[in-house]
Short mmCIF file of C-alpha atoms and ligand atoms in Angstrom, two decimals:
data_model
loop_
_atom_site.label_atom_id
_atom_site.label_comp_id
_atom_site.label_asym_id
_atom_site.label_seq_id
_atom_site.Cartn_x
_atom_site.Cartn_y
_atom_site.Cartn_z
CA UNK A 39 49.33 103.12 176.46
CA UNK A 40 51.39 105.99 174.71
CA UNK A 41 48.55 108.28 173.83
CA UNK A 42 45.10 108.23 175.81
CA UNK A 43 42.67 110.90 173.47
CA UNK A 44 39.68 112.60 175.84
CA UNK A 45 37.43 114.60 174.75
CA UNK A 46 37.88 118.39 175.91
CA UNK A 47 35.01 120.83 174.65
CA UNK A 48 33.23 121.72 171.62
CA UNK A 49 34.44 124.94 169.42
CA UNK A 50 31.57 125.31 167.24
CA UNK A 51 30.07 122.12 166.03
CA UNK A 52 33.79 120.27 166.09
CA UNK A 53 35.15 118.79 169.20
CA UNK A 54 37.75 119.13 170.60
CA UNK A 55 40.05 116.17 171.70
CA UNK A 56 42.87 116.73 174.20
CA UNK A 57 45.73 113.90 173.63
CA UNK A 58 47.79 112.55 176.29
CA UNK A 59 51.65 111.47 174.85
CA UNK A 60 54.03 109.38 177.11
CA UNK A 61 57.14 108.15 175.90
CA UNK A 62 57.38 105.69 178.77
CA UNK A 63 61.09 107.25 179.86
CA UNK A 64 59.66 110.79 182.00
CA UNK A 65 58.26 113.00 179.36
CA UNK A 66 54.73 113.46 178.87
CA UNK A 67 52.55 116.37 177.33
CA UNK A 68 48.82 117.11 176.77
CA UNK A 69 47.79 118.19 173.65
CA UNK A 70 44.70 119.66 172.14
CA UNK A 71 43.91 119.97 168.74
CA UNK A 72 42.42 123.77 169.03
CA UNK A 73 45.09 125.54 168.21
CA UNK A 74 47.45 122.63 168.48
CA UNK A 75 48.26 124.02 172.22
CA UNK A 76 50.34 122.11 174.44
CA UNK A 77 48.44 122.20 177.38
CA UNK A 78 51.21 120.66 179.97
CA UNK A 79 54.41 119.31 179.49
CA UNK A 80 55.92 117.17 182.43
CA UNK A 81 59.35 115.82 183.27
CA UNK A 82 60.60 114.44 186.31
CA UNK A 83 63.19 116.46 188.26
CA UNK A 84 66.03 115.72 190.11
CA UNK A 85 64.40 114.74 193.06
CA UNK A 86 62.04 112.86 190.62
CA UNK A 87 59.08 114.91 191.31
CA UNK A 88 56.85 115.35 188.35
CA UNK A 89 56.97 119.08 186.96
CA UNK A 90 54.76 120.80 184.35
CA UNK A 91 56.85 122.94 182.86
CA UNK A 92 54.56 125.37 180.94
CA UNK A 93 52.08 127.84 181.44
CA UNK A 94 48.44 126.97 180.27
CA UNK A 95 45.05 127.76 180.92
CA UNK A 96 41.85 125.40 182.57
CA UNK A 97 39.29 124.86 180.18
CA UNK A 98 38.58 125.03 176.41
CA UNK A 99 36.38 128.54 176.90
CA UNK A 100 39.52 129.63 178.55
CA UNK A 101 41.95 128.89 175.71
CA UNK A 102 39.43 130.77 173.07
CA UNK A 103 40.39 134.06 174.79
CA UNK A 104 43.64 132.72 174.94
CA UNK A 105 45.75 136.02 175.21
CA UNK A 106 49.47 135.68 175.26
CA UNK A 107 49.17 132.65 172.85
CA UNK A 108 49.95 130.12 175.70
CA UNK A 109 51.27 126.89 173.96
CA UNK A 110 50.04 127.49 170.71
CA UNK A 111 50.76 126.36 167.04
CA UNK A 112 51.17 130.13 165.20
CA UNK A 113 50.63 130.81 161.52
CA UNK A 114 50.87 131.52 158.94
CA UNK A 115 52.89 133.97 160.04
CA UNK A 116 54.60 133.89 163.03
CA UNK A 117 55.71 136.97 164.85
CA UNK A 118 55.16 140.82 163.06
CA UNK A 119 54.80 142.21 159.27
CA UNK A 120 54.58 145.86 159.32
CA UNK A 121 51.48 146.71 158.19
CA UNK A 122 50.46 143.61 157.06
CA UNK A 123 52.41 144.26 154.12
CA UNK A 124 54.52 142.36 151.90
CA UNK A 125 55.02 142.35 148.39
CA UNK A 126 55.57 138.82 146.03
CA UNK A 127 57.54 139.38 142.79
CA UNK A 128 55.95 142.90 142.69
CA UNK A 129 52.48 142.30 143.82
CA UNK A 130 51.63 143.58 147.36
CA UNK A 131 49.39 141.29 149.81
CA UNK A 132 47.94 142.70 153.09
CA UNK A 133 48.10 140.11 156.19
CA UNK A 134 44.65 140.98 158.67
CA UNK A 135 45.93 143.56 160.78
CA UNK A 136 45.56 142.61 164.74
CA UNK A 137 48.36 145.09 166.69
CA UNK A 138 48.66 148.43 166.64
CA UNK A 139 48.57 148.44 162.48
CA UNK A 140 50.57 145.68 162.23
CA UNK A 141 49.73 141.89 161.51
CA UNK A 142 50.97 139.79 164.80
CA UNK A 143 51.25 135.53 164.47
CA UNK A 144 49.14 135.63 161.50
CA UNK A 145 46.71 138.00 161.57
CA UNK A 146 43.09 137.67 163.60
CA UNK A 147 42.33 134.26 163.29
CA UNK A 148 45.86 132.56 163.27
CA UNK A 149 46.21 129.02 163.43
CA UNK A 150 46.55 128.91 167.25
CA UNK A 151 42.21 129.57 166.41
CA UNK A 152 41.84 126.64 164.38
CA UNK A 153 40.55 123.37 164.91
CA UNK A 154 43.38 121.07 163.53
CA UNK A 155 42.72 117.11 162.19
CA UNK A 156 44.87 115.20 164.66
CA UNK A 157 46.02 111.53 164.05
CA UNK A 158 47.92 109.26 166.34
CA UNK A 159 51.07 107.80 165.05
CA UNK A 160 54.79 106.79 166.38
CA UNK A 161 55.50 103.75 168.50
CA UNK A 162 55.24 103.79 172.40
CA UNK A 163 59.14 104.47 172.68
CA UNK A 164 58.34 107.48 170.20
CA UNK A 165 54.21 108.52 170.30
CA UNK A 166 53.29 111.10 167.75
CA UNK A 167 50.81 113.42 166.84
CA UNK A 168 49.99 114.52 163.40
CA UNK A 169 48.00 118.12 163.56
CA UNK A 170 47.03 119.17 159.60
CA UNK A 171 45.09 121.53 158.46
CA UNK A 172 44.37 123.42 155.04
CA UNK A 173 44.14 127.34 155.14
CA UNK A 174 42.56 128.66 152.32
CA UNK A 175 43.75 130.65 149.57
CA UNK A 176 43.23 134.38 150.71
CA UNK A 177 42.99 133.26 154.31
CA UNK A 178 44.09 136.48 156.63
CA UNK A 179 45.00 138.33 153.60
CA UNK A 180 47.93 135.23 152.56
CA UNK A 181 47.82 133.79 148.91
CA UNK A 182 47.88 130.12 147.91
CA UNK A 183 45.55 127.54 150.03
CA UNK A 184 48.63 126.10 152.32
CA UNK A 185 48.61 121.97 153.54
CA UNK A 186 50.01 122.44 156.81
CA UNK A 187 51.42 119.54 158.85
CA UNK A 188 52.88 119.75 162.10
CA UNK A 189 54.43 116.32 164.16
CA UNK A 190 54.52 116.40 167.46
CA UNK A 191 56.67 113.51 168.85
CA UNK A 192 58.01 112.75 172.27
CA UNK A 193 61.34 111.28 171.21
CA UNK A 194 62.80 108.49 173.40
CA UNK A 195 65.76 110.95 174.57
CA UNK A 196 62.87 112.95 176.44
CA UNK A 197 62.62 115.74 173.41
CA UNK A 198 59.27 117.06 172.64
CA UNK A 199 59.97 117.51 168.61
CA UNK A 200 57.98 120.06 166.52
CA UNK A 201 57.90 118.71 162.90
CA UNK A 202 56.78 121.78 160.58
CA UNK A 203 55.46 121.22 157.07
CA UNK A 204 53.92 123.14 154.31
CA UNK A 205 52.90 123.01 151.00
CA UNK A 206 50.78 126.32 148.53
CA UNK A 207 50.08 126.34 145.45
CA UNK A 208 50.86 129.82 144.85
CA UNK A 209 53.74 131.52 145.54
CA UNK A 210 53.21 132.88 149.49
CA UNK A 211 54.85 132.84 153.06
CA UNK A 212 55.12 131.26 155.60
CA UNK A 213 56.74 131.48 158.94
CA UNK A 214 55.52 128.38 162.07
CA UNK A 215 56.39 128.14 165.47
CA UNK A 216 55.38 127.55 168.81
CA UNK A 217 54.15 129.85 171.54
CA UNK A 218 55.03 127.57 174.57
CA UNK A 219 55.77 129.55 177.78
CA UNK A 220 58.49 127.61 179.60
CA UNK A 221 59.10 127.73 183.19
CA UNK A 222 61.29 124.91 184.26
CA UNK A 223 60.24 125.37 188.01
CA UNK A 224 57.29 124.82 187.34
CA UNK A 225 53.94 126.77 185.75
CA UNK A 226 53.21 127.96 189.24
CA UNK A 227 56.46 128.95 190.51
CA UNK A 228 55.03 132.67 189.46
CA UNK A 229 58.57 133.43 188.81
CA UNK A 230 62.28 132.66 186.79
CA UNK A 231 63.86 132.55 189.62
CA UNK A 232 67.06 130.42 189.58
CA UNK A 233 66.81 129.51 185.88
CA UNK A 234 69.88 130.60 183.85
CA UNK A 235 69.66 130.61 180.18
CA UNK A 236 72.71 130.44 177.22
CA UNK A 237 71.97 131.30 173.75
CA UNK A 238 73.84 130.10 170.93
CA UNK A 239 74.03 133.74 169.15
CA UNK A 240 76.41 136.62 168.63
CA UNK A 241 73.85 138.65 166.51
CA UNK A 242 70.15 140.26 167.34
CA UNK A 243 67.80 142.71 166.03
CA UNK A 244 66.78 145.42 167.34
CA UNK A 245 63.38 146.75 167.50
CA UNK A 246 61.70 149.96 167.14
CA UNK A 247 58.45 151.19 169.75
CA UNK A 248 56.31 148.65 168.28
CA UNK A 249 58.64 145.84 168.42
CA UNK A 250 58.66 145.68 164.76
CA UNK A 251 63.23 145.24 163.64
CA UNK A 252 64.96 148.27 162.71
CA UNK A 253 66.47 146.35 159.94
CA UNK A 254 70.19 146.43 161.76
CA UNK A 255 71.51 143.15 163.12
CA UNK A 256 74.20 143.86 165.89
CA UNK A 257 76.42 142.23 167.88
CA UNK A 258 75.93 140.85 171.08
CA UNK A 259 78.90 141.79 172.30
CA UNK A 260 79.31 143.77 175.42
CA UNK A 261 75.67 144.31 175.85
CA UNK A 262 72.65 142.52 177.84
CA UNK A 263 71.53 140.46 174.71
CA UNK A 264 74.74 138.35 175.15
CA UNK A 265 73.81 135.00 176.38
CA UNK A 266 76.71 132.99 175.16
CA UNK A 267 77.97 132.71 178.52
CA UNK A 268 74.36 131.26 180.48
CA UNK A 269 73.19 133.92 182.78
CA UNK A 270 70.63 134.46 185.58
CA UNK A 271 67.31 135.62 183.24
CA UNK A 272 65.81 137.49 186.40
CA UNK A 273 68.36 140.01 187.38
CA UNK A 274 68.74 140.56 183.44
CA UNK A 275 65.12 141.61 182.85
CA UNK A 276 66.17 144.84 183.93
CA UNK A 277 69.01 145.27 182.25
CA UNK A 278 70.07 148.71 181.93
CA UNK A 279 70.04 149.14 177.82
CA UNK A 280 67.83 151.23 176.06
CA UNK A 281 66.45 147.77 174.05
CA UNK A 282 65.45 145.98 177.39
CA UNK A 283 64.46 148.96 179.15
CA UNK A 284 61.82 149.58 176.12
CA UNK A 285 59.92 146.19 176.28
CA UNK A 286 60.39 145.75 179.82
CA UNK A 287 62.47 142.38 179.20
CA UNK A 288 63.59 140.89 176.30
CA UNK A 289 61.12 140.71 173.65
CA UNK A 290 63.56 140.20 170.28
CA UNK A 291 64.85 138.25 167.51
CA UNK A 292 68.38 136.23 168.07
CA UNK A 293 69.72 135.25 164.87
CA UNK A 294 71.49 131.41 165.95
CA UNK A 295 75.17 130.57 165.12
CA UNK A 296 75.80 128.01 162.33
CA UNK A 297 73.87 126.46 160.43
CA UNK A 298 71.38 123.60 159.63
CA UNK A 299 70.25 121.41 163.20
CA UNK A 300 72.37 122.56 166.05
CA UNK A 301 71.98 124.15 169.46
CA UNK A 302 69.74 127.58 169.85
CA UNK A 303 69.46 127.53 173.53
CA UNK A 304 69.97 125.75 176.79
CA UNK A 305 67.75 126.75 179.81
CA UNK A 306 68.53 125.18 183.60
CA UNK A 307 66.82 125.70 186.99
CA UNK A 308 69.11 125.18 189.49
CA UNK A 309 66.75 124.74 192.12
CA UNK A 310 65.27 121.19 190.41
CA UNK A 311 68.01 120.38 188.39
CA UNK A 312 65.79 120.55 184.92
CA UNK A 313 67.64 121.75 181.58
CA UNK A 314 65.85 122.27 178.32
CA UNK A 315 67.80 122.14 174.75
CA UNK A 316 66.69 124.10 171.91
CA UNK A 317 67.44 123.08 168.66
CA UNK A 318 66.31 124.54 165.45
CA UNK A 319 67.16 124.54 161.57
CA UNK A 320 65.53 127.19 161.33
CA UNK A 321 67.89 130.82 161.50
CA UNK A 322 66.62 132.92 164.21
CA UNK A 323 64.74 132.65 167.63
CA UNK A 324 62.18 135.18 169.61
CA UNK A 325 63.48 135.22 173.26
CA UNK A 326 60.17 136.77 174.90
CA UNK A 327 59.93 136.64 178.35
CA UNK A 328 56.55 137.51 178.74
CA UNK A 329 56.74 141.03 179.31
CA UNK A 330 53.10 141.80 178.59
CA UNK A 331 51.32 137.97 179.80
CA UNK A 332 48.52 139.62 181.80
CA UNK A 333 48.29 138.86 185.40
CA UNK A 334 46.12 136.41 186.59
CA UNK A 335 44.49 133.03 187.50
CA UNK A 336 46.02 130.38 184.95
CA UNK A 337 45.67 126.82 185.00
CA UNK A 338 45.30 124.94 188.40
CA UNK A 339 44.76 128.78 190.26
CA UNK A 340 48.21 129.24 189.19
CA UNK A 341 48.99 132.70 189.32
CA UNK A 342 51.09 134.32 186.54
CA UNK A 343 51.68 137.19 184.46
CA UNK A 344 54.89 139.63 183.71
CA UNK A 345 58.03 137.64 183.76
CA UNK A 346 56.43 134.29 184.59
CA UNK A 347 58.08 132.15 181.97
CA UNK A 348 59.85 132.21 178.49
CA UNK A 349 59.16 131.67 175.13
CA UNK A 350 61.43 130.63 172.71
CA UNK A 351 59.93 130.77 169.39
CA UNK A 352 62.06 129.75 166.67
CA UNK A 353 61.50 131.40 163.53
CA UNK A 354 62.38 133.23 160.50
CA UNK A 355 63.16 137.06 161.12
CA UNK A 356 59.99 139.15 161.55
CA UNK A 357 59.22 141.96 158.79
CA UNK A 358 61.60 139.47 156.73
CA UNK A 359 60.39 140.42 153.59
CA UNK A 360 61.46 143.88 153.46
CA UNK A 361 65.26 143.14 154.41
CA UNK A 362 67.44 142.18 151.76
CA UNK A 363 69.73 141.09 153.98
CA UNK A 364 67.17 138.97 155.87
CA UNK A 365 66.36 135.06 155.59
CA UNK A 366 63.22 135.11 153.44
CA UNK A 367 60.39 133.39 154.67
CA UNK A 368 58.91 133.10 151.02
CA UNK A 369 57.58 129.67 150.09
CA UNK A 370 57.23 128.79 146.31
CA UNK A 371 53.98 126.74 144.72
CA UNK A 372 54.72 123.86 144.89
CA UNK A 373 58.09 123.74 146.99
CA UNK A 374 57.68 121.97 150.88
CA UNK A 375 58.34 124.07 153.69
CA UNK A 376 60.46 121.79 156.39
CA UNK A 377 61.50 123.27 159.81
CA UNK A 378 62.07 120.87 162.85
CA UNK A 379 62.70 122.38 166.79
CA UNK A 380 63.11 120.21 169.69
CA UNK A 381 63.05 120.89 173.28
CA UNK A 382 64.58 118.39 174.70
CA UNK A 383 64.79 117.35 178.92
CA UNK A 384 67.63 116.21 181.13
CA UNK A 385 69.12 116.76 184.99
CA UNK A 386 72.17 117.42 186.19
C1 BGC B 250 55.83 138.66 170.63
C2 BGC B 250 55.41 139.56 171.76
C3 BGC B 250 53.96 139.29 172.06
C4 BGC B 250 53.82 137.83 172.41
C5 BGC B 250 52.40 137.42 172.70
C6 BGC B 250 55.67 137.26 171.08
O1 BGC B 250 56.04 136.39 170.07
O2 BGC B 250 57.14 138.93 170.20
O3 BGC B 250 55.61 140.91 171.43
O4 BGC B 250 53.50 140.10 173.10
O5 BGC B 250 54.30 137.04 171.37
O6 BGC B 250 51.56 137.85 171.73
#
């Protein structure tokens, strides 16, 4: 059986289903529809034990408090819009504010919140699971009520692959990812320890005190944001530049090399043998290494917290809409918004 459904809690008077996907070949996940949060993600390692590579939390109470955004769908709006502001052709919208004056993953009640419709789909090489929801015209400050339809699919080359879709019928923007926080030793290794990491990107942004981009995009070159040879991610958390030193880690936008489907990122543990491909159409990835995940009991009396795991969101620059010179996260009425990431498992 592919996909086993169980039921997981109640939010409100919905219920909540959690969805077990198994492509048969060593990747599973569990999925719930709150929030669309993958809830554990295993692959066998090198030594062919069974490994859960993200962070998550117990129950469904624990995932309504669910700070840090472990595993979750986000939108409309993923990462920051100064403000909340953003102007259309002229006319100026205000996102719900929910950090320090600024609108973060969509405002106060994002779409990692919401209850999503789920339907099974794929084959059992290839299970699937359709998450949809509509958010209303107006929703967290956004024009145009938005179809939104992410695919989840374990693919039968042991990818997890994020499907993104969206359709408004007025003019508005829109910006999905996924909060996942990887650790490919494990969720309760507590920390990156012998995991290297190589991004496919010779530009970044900067960011100013509230990790909102300055607007430049600079080279990698010669400083600590230059993955493109893979490097130890521990020792590099403390990098001595002003950028690293600020967030306590790396908490910023890499704008990916090339374009259209390629390679964003390649993460390995040396210790199990587990790599992890990112790859994105989309232009630009959040490397966050979860600077600020508050310490604590997390799933299974896991401990984690600062520099437990990383995320890497893929996404269109933050604040996009005030650069010029920035990919534009604007979606027209009437025009389908289509982004696809896949993480996708191997050994060596
Ligand atoms: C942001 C971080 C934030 C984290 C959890 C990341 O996408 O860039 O600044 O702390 O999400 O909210």
């Amino acid at each position: 059986m592919p996909i086993v459904k169980t039921e997981y809690g109640k939010a409100g008077d919905k219920t909540v289903y959690c969805y077990t996907l198994d492509n048969g070949g060593g990747l599973s996940a569990e999925i719930i529809n709150y929030g669309g949060i993958i809830k554990n993600l295993y692959f066998n390692d090198k030594n062919g034990v069974k490994t859960d590579v993200v962070l998550g939390r117990d129950t469904l109470d624990d995932y309504f408090k669910n700070d840090g955004y472990l595993g979750a769908l986000i939108g409309r709006h993923a990462n920051r819009i100064a403000g909340g502001k953003f102007t259309i052709d002229g006319r100026e919208y205000n996102a719900g504010i929910n950090e320090n004056g600024n609108s973060l993953h969509g405002g106060n009640v994002g779409f990692d919140k919401k209850v999503w419709d789920a339907e099974e789909s794929g084959t059992d090489a290839e299970p699937s699971l359709v998450l949809s929801l509509l958010s209303p015209d107006g929703e967290e400050g956004f024009p145009g009520n938005l179809k939104v339809r992410v695919t989840y699919t374990l693919t039968a080359d042991n990818a997890l692959k994020i499907e993104y879709s969206a359709v408004s019928d007025k003019d508005t923007v829109v910006n999905l990812t996924n909060h996942s926080y990887f650790n490919l030793a494990g969720y309760n290794s507590g920390t990156l320890k012998s995991q290297t990491l190589y991004i496919n990107s010779s530009f970044y942004t900067p960011n100013d005190s509230a990790c909102m981009p300055t607007g430049e995009v600079l080279s990698v070159e010669g400083t600590a944001f230059d993955f493109r040879e893979a490097k130890e991610l521990t020792p590099n958390l403390d990098a001595p530049d002003a950028q690293v030193q600020m967030f306590g880690g790396f908490d910023h936008n890499f704008v990916i090399d090339g374009e259209g489907y390629r390679l964003a990122a390649r993460a390995e543990c040396a210790d199990n043998g587990i790599v992890m491909e990112t790859r994105t159409n989309q232009p630009s990835m959040q490397l966050y290494t979860s600077n600020g995940l508050p310490e604590g009991e997390y799933k299974n009396g896991s401990h984690c917290g600062v520099h437990s795991a990383f995320c890497l969101e893929t996404q269109c620059f933050p604040n996009a809409m005030k650069y010029r010179h920035y990919p534009n996260p604007l979606l027209r009425a009437g025009e389908e918004y289509k982004t696809v990431t896949e993480y996708k498992f191997s050994v060596k």
